[in-house]
């Protein structure tokens, strides 16, 4: 029996959507059977992560059309839309406390949703007396404060730090200039609105409730620009840094002053108040990302799909082969849709 030969496969790559050129290939004895594969357009996605149930509930109250989705390893996310911004798709997950859990579920969310941006949202302890319960702190820098080397006579600090994504910081700094983000806040008798601060935050696997403990002294001595402290953002930031393809930001609100009064402050509703403040600002930030990407197209805008590469001038690469000829390696950079057209069939006979 003669050996069956594979027919040559001509490939058409187009980088100038929406024009779709068509090329007819004429092969002796082969009937044309064209098939076209087009990369789909995918909507922009924002992922919220929280550590505690009270933080999760505060964001969940601002979503609509929520459905449960179970991802790899059994991790469950709530997937829906922003109630105040219909059509803006978001996912919401709970990591539990600590940097390790936060890093693990951040990586899992990045793999599952390929988001444009991720926001870690929740409560924090305040390290400054001028911070009020419920005030929002957008973390411009995350300090991982526990790294170091322990010697007989001293602890030598070896910290890590991560900056907020520039694009998200620029969008976030514009939100407090008007009152639209207040729409997500719960109504209060006195109409109080929390302040918004852009400052550094310290993160470590210690729940700090003292201003005089060795841990508090170490933070004050070596990370004196940090105005708040929490337990997850170092893991979140590291996972985002290694991924490298999503904008990352931490939004916290003050629930106590890390001064020994945490239990009393929590008993007066400090956690619920802070979680609501952080959720309102984070949801407004997620909506603003969408608005700038879809409507303004200005500085800081993101495309409405997850492809963020620029559009190049239209280029068509065409390869034609016949009989038993071969096409060598062809290289280039694609910056638009890819359209692959195949024509041909198996030769008749054995």
Short mmCIF file of N, CA and C in Angstrom, two decimals, residues 226-303:
data_model
loop_
_atom_site.label_atom_id
_atom_site.label_comp_id
_atom_site.label_asym_id
_atom_site.label_seq_id
_atom_site.Cartn_x
_atom_site.Cartn_y
_atom_site.Cartn_z
N UNK A 226 4.45 53.45 57.14
CA UNK A 226 3.21 52.66 57.14
C UNK A 226 2.22 53.25 58.12
N UNK A 227 0.99 53.49 57.66
CA UNK A 227 -0.05 54.07 58.52
C UNK A 227 -1.08 53.04 58.95
N UNK A 228 -1.01 51.83 58.39
CA UNK A 228 -1.97 50.79 58.74
C UNK A 228 -1.27 49.44 58.65
N UNK A 229 -1.87 48.44 59.30
CA UNK A 229 -1.27 47.11 59.32
C UNK A 229 -2.34 46.06 59.08
N UNK A 230 -2.00 45.02 58.30
CA UNK A 230 -2.92 43.91 58.02
C UNK A 230 -2.10 42.67 57.73
N UNK A 231 -2.74 41.58 57.26
CA UNK A 231 -2.08 40.28 57.26
C UNK A 231 -1.99 39.58 55.90
N UNK A 232 -2.55 40.14 54.85
CA UNK A 232 -2.63 39.38 53.60
C UNK A 232 -1.92 40.00 52.39
N UNK A 233 -1.74 41.30 52.35
CA UNK A 233 -1.37 41.94 51.09
C UNK A 233 0.02 41.62 50.58
N UNK A 234 0.92 41.18 51.46
CA UNK A 234 2.25 40.80 50.96
C UNK A 234 2.16 39.57 50.07
N UNK A 235 1.38 38.57 50.47
CA UNK A 235 1.18 37.40 49.62
C UNK A 235 0.45 37.74 48.33
N UNK A 236 -0.58 38.55 48.44
CA UNK A 236 -1.33 39.01 47.28
C UNK A 236 -0.43 39.75 46.30
N UNK A 237 0.38 40.66 46.82
CA UNK A 237 1.25 41.47 45.95
C UNK A 237 2.33 40.63 45.29
N UNK A 238 2.90 39.67 46.03
CA UNK A 238 3.94 38.83 45.44
C UNK A 238 3.38 37.95 44.32
N UNK A 239 2.21 37.38 44.53
CA UNK A 239 1.60 36.57 43.48
C UNK A 239 1.31 37.41 42.24
N UNK A 240 0.82 38.62 42.44
CA UNK A 240 0.56 39.50 41.31
C UNK A 240 1.83 39.91 40.60
N UNK A 241 2.89 40.15 41.37
CA UNK A 241 4.18 40.51 40.78
C UNK A 241 4.72 39.38 39.90
N UNK A 242 4.63 38.15 40.36
CA UNK A 242 5.13 37.03 39.58
C UNK A 242 4.28 36.78 38.35
N UNK A 243 2.99 37.02 38.45
CA UNK A 243 2.10 36.85 37.30
C UNK A 243 2.39 37.90 36.24
N UNK A 244 2.42 39.17 36.66
CA UNK A 244 2.88 40.26 35.82
C UNK A 244 1.93 40.76 34.76
N UNK A 245 0.70 40.26 34.69
CA UNK A 245 -0.20 40.67 33.61
C UNK A 245 -1.52 41.25 34.11
N UNK A 246 -1.63 41.55 35.38
CA UNK A 246 -2.85 42.16 35.91
C UNK A 246 -2.46 43.31 36.83
N UNK A 247 -3.23 44.39 36.78
CA UNK A 247 -3.02 45.50 37.71
C UNK A 247 -3.50 45.09 39.10
N UNK A 248 -2.76 45.47 40.12
CA UNK A 248 -3.03 45.01 41.48
C UNK A 248 -3.11 46.21 42.44
N UNK A 249 -4.04 46.14 43.37
CA UNK A 249 -4.15 47.20 44.39
C UNK A 249 -4.81 46.64 45.64
N UNK A 250 -4.43 47.20 46.78
CA UNK A 250 -5.04 46.88 48.07
C UNK A 250 -5.85 48.07 48.56
N UNK A 251 -7.10 47.82 48.95
CA UNK A 251 -7.97 48.85 49.51
C UNK A 251 -8.39 48.39 50.90
N UNK A 252 -8.01 49.14 51.92
CA UNK A 252 -8.34 48.79 53.30
C UNK A 252 -9.09 49.94 53.96
N UNK A 253 -9.75 49.62 55.06
CA UNK A 253 -10.37 50.65 55.89
C UNK A 253 -10.09 50.33 57.35
N UNK A 254 -9.98 51.37 58.16
CA UNK A 254 -9.54 51.23 59.54
C UNK A 254 -10.67 50.71 60.42
N UNK A 255 -10.42 49.56 61.09
CA UNK A 255 -11.41 48.98 61.99
C UNK A 255 -11.03 49.13 63.46
N UNK A 256 -9.75 49.39 63.74
CA UNK A 256 -9.27 49.62 65.10
C UNK A 256 -7.93 50.33 65.01
N UNK A 257 -7.33 50.66 66.15
CA UNK A 257 -6.09 51.41 66.15
C UNK A 257 -4.89 50.59 66.63
N UNK A 258 -5.01 49.28 66.63
CA UNK A 258 -3.89 48.39 66.98
C UNK A 258 -3.20 48.86 68.26
N UNK A 259 -4.02 49.15 69.27
CA UNK A 259 -3.48 49.74 70.50
C UNK A 259 -4.02 49.06 71.76
N UNK A 260 -4.49 47.82 71.63
CA UNK A 260 -5.03 47.13 72.78
C UNK A 260 -6.52 47.27 72.94
N UNK A 261 -7.16 48.04 72.07
CA UNK A 261 -8.60 48.27 72.19
C UNK A 261 -9.39 47.55 71.10
N UNK A 262 -8.78 46.60 70.41
CA UNK A 262 -9.42 45.96 69.27
C UNK A 262 -10.74 45.29 69.64
N UNK A 263 -10.75 44.53 70.73
CA UNK A 263 -11.97 43.81 71.11
C UNK A 263 -13.12 44.78 71.36
N UNK A 264 -12.83 45.87 72.06
CA UNK A 264 -13.87 46.85 72.35
C UNK A 264 -14.35 47.53 71.07
N UNK A 265 -13.43 47.88 70.18
CA UNK A 265 -13.80 48.54 68.93
C UNK A 265 -14.60 47.61 68.03
N UNK A 266 -14.17 46.35 67.97
CA UNK A 266 -14.93 45.38 67.17
C UNK A 266 -16.34 45.20 67.73
N UNK A 267 -16.46 45.22 69.06
CA UNK A 267 -17.76 45.07 69.69
C UNK A 267 -18.70 46.21 69.37
N UNK A 268 -18.16 47.36 69.05
CA UNK A 268 -18.99 48.53 68.69
C UNK A 268 -19.26 48.59 67.19
N UNK A 269 -18.88 47.55 66.46
CA UNK A 269 -19.17 47.51 65.03
C UNK A 269 -18.07 48.07 64.15
N UNK A 270 -16.86 48.17 64.67
CA UNK A 270 -15.76 48.73 63.88
C UNK A 270 -15.45 47.93 62.62
N UNK A 271 -15.48 46.61 62.72
CA UNK A 271 -15.19 45.79 61.54
C UNK A 271 -16.24 45.97 60.46
N UNK A 272 -17.51 45.97 60.84
CA UNK A 272 -18.58 46.14 59.84
C UNK A 272 -18.50 47.51 59.18
N UNK A 273 -18.24 48.54 59.98
CA UNK A 273 -18.13 49.88 59.42
C UNK A 273 -16.96 49.98 58.45
N UNK A 274 -15.82 49.43 58.84
CA UNK A 274 -14.64 49.50 57.99
C UNK A 274 -14.82 48.67 56.72
N UNK A 275 -15.38 47.48 56.86
CA UNK A 275 -15.59 46.62 55.68
C UNK A 275 -16.51 47.30 54.67
N UNK A 276 -17.54 48.00 55.16
CA UNK A 276 -18.46 48.70 54.26
C UNK A 276 -17.76 49.84 53.54
N UNK A 277 -16.88 50.57 54.24
CA UNK A 277 -16.15 51.67 53.61
C UNK A 277 -15.21 51.16 52.53
N UNK A 278 -14.45 50.12 52.85
CA UNK A 278 -13.50 49.56 51.88
C UNK A 278 -14.23 49.01 50.67
N UNK A 279 -15.36 48.32 50.90
CA UNK A 279 -16.12 47.75 49.80
C UNK A 279 -16.66 48.84 48.87
N UNK A 280 -17.20 49.91 49.44
CA UNK A 280 -17.77 50.98 48.63
C UNK A 280 -16.71 51.61 47.73
N UNK A 281 -15.53 51.86 48.29
CA UNK A 281 -14.48 52.48 47.48
C UNK A 281 -13.95 51.51 46.43
N UNK A 282 -13.75 50.24 46.80
CA UNK A 282 -13.22 49.26 45.86
C UNK A 282 -14.17 49.03 44.70
N UNK A 283 -15.47 48.96 44.97
CA UNK A 283 -16.44 48.77 43.90
C UNK A 283 -16.46 49.99 42.98
N UNK A 284 -16.36 51.19 43.54
CA UNK A 284 -16.29 52.39 42.71
C UNK A 284 -15.03 52.39 41.85
N UNK A 285 -13.93 51.90 42.41
CA UNK A 285 -12.69 51.81 41.64
C UNK A 285 -12.84 50.81 40.49
N UNK A 286 -13.46 49.67 40.75
CA UNK A 286 -13.69 48.69 39.69
C UNK A 286 -14.57 49.26 38.58
N UNK A 287 -15.58 50.03 38.95
CA UNK A 287 -16.44 50.65 37.94
C UNK A 287 -15.69 51.71 37.16
N UNK A 288 -14.80 52.46 37.81
CA UNK A 288 -14.04 53.50 37.14
C UNK A 288 -13.06 52.92 36.13
N UNK A 289 -12.50 51.77 36.41
CA UNK A 289 -11.62 51.12 35.44
C UNK A 289 -12.39 50.85 34.16
N UNK A 290 -13.59 50.35 34.30
CA UNK A 290 -14.43 50.06 33.14
C UNK A 290 -14.76 51.33 32.38
N UNK A 291 -15.17 52.37 33.09
CA UNK A 291 -15.58 53.61 32.44
C UNK A 291 -14.45 54.21 31.62
N UNK A 292 -13.25 54.23 32.17
CA UNK A 292 -12.12 54.82 31.46
C UNK A 292 -11.72 53.98 30.26
N UNK A 293 -11.85 52.65 30.40
CA UNK A 293 -11.47 51.79 29.29
C UNK A 293 -12.46 51.83 28.15
N UNK A 294 -13.76 51.94 28.46
CA UNK A 294 -14.77 51.82 27.43
C UNK A 294 -15.20 53.17 26.87
N UNK A 295 -15.20 54.22 27.71
CA UNK A 295 -15.81 55.48 27.30
C UNK A 295 -14.80 56.57 26.99
N UNK A 296 -13.75 56.69 27.79
CA UNK A 296 -12.86 57.83 27.65
C UNK A 296 -11.72 57.55 26.70
N UNK A 297 -11.09 56.37 26.84
CA UNK A 297 -9.97 56.05 25.99
C UNK A 297 -8.77 56.93 26.24
N UNK A 298 -8.71 57.60 27.38
CA UNK A 298 -7.61 58.49 27.69
C UNK A 298 -6.53 57.80 28.48
N UNK A 299 -5.75 58.61 29.20
CA UNK A 299 -4.64 58.06 29.97
C UNK A 299 -5.18 57.08 31.01
N UNK A 300 -4.53 55.97 31.12
CA UNK A 300 -4.94 54.94 32.06
C UNK A 300 -6.01 54.02 31.55
N UNK A 301 -6.49 54.23 30.33
CA UNK A 301 -7.55 53.38 29.81
C UNK A 301 -7.02 52.01 29.47
N UNK A 302 -7.88 51.02 29.64
CA UNK A 302 -7.56 49.66 29.24
C UNK A 302 -8.53 49.24 28.16
N UNK A 303 -8.14 48.36 27.27
CA UNK A 303 -9.06 47.90 26.24
C UNK A 303 -10.18 47.08 26.85
#
